[in-house]
Short mmCIF file of N, CA and C in Angstrom, two decimals:
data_model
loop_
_atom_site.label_atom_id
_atom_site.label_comp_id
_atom_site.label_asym_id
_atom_site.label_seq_id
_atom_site.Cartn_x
_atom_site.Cartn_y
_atom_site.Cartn_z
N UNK A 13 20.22 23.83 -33.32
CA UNK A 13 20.30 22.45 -32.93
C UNK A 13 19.00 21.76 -33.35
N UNK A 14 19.57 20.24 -33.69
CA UNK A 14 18.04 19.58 -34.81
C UNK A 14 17.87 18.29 -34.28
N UNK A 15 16.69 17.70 -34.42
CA UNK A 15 16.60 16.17 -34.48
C UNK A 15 18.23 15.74 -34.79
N UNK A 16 18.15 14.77 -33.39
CA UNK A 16 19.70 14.02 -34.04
C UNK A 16 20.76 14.45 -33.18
N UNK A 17 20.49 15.71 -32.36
CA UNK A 17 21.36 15.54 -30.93
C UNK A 17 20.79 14.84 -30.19
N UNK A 18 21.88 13.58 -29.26
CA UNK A 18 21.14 12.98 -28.56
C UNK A 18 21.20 13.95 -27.38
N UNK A 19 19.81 14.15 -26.76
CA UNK A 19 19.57 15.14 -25.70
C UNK A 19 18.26 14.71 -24.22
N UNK A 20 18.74 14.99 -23.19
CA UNK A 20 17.42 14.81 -22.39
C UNK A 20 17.39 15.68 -21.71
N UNK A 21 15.73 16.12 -21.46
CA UNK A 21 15.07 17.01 -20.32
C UNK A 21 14.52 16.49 -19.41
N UNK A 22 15.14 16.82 -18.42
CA UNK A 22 14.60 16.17 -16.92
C UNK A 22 14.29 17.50 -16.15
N UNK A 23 13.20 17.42 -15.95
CA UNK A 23 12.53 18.78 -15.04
C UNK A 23 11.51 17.98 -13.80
N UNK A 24 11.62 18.97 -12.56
CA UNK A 24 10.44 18.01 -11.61
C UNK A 24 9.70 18.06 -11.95
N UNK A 25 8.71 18.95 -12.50
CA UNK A 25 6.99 18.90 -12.66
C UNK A 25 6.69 19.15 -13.80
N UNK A 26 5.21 18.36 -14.31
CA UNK A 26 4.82 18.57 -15.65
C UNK A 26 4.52 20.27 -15.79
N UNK A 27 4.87 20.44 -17.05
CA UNK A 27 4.35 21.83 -17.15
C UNK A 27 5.64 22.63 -17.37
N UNK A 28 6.95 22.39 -16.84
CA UNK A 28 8.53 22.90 -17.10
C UNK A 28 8.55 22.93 -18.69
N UNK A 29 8.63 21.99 -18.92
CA UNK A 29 8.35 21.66 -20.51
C UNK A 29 8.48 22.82 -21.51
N UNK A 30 6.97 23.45 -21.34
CA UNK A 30 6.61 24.61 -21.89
C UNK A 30 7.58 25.26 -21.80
N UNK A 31 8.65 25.77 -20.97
CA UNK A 31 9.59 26.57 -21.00
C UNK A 31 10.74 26.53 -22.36
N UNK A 32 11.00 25.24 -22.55
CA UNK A 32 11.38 25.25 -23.64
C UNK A 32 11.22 24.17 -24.58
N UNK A 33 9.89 24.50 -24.97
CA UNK A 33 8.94 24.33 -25.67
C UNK A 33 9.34 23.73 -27.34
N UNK A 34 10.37 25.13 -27.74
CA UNK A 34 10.67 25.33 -29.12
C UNK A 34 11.94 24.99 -29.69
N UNK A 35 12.70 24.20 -27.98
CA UNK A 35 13.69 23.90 -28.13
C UNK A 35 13.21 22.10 -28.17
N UNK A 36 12.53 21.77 -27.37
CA UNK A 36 11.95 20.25 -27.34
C UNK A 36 11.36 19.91 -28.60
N UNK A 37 10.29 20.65 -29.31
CA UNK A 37 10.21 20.45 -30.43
C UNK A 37 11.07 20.27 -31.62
N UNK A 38 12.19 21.16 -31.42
CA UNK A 38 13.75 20.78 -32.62
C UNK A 38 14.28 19.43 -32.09
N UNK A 39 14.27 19.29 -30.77
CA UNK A 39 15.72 18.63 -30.84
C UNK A 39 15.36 16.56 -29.88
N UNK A 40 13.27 17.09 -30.13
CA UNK A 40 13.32 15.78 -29.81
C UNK A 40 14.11 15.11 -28.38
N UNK A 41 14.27 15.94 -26.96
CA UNK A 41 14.86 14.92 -26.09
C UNK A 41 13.84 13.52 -25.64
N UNK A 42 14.67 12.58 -25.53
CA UNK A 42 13.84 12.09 -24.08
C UNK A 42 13.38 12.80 -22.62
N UNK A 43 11.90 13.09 -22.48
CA UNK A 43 11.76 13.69 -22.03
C UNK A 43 11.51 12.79 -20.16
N UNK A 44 12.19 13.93 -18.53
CA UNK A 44 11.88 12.97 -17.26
C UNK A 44 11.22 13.96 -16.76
N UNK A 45 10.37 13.36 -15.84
CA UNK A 45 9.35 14.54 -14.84
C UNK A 45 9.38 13.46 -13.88
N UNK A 46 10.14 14.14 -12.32
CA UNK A 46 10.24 13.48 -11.44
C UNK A 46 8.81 13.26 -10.39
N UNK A 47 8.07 14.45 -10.79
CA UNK A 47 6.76 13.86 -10.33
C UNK A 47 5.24 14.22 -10.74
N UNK A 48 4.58 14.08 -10.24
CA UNK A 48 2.97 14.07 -10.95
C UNK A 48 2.39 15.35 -11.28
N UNK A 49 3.22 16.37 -10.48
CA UNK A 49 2.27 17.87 -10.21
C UNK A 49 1.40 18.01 -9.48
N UNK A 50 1.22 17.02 -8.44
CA UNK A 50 -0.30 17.50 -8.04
C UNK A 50 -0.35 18.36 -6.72
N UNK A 51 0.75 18.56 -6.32
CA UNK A 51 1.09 19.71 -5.24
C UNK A 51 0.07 19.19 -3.90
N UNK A 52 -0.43 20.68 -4.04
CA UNK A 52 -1.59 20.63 -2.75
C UNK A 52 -2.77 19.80 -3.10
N UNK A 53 -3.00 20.11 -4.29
CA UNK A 53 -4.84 19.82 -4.89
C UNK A 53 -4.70 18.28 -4.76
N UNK A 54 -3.36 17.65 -4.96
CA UNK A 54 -3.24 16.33 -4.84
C UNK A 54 -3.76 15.14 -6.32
N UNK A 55 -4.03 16.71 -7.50
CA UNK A 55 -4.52 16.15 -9.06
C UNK A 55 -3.30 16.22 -9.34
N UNK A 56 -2.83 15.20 -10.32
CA UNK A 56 -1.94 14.92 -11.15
C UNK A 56 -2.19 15.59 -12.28
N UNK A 57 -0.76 16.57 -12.88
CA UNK A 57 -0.94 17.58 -14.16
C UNK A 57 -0.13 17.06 -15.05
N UNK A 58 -0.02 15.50 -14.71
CA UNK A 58 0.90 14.33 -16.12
C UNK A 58 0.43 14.29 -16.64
N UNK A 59 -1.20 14.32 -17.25
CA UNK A 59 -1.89 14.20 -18.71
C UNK A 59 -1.44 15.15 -19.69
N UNK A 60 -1.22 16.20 -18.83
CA UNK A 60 -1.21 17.70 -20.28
C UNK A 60 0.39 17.81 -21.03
N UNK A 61 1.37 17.07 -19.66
CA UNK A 61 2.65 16.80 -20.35
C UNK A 61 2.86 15.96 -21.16
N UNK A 62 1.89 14.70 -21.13
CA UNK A 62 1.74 13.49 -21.76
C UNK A 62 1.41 13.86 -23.13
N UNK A 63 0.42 14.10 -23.47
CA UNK A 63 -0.47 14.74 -24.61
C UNK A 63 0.63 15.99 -25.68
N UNK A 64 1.29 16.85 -24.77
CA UNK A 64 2.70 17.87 -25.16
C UNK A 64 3.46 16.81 -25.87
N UNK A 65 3.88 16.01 -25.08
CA UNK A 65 4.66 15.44 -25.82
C UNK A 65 4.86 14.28 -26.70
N UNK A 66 3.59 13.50 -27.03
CA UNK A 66 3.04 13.03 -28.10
C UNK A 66 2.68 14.21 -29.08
N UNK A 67 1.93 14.78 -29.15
CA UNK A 67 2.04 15.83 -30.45
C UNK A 67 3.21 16.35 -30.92
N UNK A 68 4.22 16.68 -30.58
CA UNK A 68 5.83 17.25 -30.23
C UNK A 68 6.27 15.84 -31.16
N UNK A 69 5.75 14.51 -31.02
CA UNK A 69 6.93 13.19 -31.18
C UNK A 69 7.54 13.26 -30.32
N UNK A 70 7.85 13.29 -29.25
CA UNK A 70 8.71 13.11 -28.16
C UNK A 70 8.42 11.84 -27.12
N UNK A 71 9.39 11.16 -26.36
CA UNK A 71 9.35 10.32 -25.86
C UNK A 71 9.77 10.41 -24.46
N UNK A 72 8.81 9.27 -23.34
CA UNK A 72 8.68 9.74 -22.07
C UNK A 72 10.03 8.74 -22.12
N UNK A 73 11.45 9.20 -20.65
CA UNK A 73 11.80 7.84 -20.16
C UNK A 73 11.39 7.75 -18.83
N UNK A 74 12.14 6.38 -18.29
CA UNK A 74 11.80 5.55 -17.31
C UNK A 74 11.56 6.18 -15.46
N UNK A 75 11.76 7.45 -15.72
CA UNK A 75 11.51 8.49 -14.85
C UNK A 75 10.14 9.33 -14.82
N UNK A 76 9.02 9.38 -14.98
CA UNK A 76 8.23 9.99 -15.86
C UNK A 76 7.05 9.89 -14.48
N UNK A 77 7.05 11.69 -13.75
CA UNK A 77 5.53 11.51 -12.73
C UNK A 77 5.73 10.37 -11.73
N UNK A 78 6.60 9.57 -11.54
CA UNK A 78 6.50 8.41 -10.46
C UNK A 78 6.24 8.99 -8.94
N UNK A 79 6.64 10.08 -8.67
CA UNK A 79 6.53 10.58 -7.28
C UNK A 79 5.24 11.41 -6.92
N UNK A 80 4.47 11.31 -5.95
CA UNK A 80 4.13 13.33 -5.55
C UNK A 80 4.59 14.24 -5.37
N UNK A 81 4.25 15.24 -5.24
CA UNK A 81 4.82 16.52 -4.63
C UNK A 81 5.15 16.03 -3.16
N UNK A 82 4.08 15.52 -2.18
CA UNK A 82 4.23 15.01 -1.25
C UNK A 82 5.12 14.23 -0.95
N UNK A 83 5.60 13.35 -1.58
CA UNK A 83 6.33 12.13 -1.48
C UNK A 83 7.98 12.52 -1.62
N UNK A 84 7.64 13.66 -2.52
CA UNK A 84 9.14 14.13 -2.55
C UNK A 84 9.52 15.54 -1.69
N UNK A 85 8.60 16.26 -1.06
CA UNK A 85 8.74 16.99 -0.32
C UNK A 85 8.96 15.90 1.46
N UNK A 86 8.41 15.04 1.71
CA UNK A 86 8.84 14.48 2.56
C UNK A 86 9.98 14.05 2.85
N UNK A 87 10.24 13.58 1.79
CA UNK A 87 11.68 12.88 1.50
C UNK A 87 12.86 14.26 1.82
N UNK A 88 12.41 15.03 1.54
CA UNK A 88 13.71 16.18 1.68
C UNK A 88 13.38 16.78 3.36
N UNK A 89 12.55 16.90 3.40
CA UNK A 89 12.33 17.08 5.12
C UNK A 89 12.60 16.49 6.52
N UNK A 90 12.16 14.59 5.58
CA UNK A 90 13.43 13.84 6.50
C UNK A 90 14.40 13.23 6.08
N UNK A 91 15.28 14.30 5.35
CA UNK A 91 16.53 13.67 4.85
C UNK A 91 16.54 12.42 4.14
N UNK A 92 15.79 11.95 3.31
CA UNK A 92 16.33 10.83 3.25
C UNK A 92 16.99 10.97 1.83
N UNK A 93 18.13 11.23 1.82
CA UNK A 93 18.98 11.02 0.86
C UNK A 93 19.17 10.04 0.02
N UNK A 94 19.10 8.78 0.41
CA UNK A 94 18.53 7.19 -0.25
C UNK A 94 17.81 7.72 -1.66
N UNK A 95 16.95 8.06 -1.54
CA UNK A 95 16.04 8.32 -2.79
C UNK A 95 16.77 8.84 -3.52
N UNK A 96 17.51 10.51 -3.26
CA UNK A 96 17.88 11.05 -4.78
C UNK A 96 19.26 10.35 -4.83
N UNK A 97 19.77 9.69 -4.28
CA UNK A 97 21.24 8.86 -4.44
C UNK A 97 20.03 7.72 -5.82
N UNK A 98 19.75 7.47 -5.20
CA UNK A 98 18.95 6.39 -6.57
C UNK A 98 18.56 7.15 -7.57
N UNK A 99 17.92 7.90 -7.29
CA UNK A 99 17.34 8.73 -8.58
C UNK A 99 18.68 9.05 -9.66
N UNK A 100 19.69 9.35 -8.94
CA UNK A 100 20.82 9.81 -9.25
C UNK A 100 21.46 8.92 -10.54
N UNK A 101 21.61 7.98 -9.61
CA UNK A 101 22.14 6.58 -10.52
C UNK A 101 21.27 6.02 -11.56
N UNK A 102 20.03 6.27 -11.33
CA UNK A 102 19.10 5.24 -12.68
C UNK A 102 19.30 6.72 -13.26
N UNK A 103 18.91 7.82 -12.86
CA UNK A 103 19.34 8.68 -14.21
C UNK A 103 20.39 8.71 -15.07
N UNK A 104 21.90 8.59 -13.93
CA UNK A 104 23.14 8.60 -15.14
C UNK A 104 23.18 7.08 -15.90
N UNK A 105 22.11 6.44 -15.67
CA UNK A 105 22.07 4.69 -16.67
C UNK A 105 21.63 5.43 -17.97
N UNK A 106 20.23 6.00 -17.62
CA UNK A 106 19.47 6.47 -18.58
C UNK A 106 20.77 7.37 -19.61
N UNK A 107 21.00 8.18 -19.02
CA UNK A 107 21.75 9.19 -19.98
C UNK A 107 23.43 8.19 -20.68
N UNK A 108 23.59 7.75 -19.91
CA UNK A 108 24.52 6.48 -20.48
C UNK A 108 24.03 6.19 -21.51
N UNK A 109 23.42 5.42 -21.33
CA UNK A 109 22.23 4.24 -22.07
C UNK A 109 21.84 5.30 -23.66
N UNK A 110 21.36 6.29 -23.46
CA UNK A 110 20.91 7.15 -24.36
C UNK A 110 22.09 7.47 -25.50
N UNK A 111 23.23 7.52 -24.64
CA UNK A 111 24.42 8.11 -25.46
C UNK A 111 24.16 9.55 -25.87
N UNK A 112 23.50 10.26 -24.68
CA UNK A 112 23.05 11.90 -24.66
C UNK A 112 24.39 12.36 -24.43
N UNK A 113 24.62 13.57 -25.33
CA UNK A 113 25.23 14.54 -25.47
C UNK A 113 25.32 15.95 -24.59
N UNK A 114 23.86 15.75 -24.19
CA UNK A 114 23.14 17.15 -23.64
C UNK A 114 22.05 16.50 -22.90
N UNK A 115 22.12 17.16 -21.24
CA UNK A 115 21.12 17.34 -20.37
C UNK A 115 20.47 18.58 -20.17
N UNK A 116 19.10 18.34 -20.34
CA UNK A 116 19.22 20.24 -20.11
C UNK A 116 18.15 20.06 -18.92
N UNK A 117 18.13 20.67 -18.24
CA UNK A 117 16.63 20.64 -16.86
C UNK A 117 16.96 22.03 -16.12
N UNK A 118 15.85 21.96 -14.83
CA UNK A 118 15.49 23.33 -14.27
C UNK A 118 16.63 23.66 -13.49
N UNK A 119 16.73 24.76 -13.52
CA UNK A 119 17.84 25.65 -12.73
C UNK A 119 17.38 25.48 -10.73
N UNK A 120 18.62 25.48 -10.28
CA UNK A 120 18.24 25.41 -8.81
C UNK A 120 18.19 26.62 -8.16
N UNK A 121 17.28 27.83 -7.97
CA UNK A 121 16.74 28.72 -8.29
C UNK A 121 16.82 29.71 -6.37
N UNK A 122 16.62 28.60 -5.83
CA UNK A 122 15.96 28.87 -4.31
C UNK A 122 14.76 29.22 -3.95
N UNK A 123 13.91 28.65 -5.06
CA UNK A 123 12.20 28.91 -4.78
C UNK A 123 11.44 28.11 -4.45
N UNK A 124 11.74 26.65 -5.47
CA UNK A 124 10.93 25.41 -4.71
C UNK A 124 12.04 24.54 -4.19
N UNK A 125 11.72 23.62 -3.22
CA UNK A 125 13.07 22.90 -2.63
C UNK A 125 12.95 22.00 -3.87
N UNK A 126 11.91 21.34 -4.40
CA UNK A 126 12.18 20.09 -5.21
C UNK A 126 12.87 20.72 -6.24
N UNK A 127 12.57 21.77 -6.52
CA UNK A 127 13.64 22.14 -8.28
C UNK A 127 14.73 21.71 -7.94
N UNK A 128 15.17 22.42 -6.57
CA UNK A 128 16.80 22.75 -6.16
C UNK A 128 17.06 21.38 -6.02
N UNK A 129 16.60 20.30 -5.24
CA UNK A 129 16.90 19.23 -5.05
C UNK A 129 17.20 18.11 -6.40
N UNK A 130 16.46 18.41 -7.09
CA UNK A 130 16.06 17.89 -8.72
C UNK A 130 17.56 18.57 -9.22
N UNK A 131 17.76 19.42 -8.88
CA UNK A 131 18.43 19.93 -10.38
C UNK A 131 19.93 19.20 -9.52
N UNK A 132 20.43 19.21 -8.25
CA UNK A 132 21.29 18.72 -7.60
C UNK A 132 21.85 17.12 -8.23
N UNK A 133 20.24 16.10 -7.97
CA UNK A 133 20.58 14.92 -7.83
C UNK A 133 20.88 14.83 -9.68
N UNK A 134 19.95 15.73 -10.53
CA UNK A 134 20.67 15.89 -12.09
C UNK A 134 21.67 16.00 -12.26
N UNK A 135 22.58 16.81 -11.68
CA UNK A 135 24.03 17.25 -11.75
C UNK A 135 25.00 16.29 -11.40
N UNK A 136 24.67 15.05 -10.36
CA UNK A 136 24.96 14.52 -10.02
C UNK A 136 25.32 13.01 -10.75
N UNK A 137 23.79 12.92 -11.14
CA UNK A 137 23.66 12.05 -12.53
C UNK A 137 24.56 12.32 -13.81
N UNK A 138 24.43 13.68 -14.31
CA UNK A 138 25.38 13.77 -15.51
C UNK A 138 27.01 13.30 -15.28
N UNK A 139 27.21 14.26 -14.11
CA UNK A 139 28.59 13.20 -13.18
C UNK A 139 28.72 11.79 -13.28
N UNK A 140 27.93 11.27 -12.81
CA UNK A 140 28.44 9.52 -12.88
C UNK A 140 28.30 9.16 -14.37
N UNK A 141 27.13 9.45 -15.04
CA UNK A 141 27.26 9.01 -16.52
C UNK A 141 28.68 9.53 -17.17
N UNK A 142 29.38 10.68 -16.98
CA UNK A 142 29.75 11.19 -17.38
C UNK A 142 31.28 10.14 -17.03
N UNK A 143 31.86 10.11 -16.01
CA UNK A 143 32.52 8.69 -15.23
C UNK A 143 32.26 7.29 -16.05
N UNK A 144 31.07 7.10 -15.83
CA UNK A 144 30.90 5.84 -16.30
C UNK A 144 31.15 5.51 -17.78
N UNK A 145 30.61 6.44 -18.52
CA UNK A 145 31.15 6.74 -20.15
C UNK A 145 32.37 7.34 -20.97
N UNK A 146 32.79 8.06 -19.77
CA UNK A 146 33.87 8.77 -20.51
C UNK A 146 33.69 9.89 -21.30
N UNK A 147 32.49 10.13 -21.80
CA UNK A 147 32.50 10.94 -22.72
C UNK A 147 31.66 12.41 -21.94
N UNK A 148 32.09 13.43 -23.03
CA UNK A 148 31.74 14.90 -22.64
C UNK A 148 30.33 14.64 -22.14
N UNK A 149 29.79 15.68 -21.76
CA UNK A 149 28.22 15.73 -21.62
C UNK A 149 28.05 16.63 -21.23
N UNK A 150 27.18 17.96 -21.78
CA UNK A 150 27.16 18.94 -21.82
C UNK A 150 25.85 18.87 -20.39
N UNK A 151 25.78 20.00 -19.81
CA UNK A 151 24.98 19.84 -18.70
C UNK A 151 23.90 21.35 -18.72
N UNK A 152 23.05 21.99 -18.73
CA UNK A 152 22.48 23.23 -18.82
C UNK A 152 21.28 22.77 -18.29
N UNK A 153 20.91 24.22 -17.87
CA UNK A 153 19.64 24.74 -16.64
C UNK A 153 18.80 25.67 -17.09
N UNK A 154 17.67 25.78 -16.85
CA UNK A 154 17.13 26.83 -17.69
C UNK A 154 16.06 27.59 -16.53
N UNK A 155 15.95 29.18 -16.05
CA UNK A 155 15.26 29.31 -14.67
C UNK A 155 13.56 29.47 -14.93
N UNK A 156 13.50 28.91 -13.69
CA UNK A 156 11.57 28.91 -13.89
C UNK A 156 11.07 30.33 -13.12
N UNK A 157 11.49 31.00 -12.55
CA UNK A 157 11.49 32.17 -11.72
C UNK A 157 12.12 33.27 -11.91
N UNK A 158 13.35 33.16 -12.03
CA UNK A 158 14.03 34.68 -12.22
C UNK A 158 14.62 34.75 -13.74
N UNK A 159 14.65 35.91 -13.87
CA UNK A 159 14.65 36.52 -15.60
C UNK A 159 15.79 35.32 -16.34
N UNK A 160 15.94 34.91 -17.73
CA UNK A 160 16.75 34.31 -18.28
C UNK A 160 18.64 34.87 -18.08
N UNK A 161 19.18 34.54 -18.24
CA UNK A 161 20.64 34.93 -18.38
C UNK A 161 21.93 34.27 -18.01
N UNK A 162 23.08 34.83 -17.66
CA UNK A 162 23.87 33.94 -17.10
C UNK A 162 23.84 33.45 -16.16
N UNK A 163 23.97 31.89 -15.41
CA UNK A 163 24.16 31.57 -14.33
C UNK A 163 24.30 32.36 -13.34
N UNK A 164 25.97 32.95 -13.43
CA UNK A 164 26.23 33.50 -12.46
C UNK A 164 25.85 35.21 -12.15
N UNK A 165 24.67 35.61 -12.89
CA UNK A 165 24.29 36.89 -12.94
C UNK A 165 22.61 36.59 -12.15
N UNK A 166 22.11 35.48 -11.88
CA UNK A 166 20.38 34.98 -11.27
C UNK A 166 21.29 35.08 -9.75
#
């Protein structure tokens, strides 16, 4: 797969990226990071994704580090569902909008809540775009924790 699938990677934290690295470099997605990285230390690790993906040619969208770790770990602690219902919807615009073929982001793993939550309100997103457009849209996960393979074998 080459420049010229339309494709996006949406992963929570900078630094997912690297995982597939050699696949972002072929195929050029628009790249989302739902938040800054800065966990505990409370530093933001959006520069080094930033910098990845300018050398790469790759392009940030309208999703890109907007949250904390904090901000989105709260949010799942007190329920507030509001947020990834939105997140949900400006993502399936984006992937609309894109005329993406292919989503690819992090697998929901059961290690960090935000992956699992991330990769949910993603799934969710490819759904409505998928509604709203009509057209196929391929959906894939890729794990940050347990060995590569089939879905249903992690």
């Amino acid at each position: 797969m080459a420049r010229g699938v339309r494709a996006l990677l949406a992963v929570a934290h900078p630094g997912h990226e690297l995982l597939v690295h050699a696949w972002l470099c072929r195929v050029a997605p628009r790249v989302f990071v739902l938040t800054d990285g800065s966990g505990r230390s409370g530093e933001s690790r959006l520069a080094t994704t930033t910098s990845l993906l300018r050398r790469a040619g790759v392009q940030s969208g309208g999703l890109y580090g907007r949250h904390t770790d904090a901000q989105v770990y709260d949010a799942i602690l007190d329920a507030r569902t509001p947020l990834f219902v939105s997140l949900a919807r400006e993502l399936a615009k984006e992937i609309a909008a894109e005329g993406a073929e292919m989503v690819v982001g992090d697998a929901a793993e059961g290690y960090n809540p935000i992956h699992d939550a991330f990769r949910l309100t993603l799934n969710a997103a490819v759904e409505l775009a998928r509604a709203q457009t009509g057209r196929s849209i391929e959906s894939y996960d890729f794990p940050l924790f347990l060995p590569p393979g089939p879905a249903d074998s992690r």
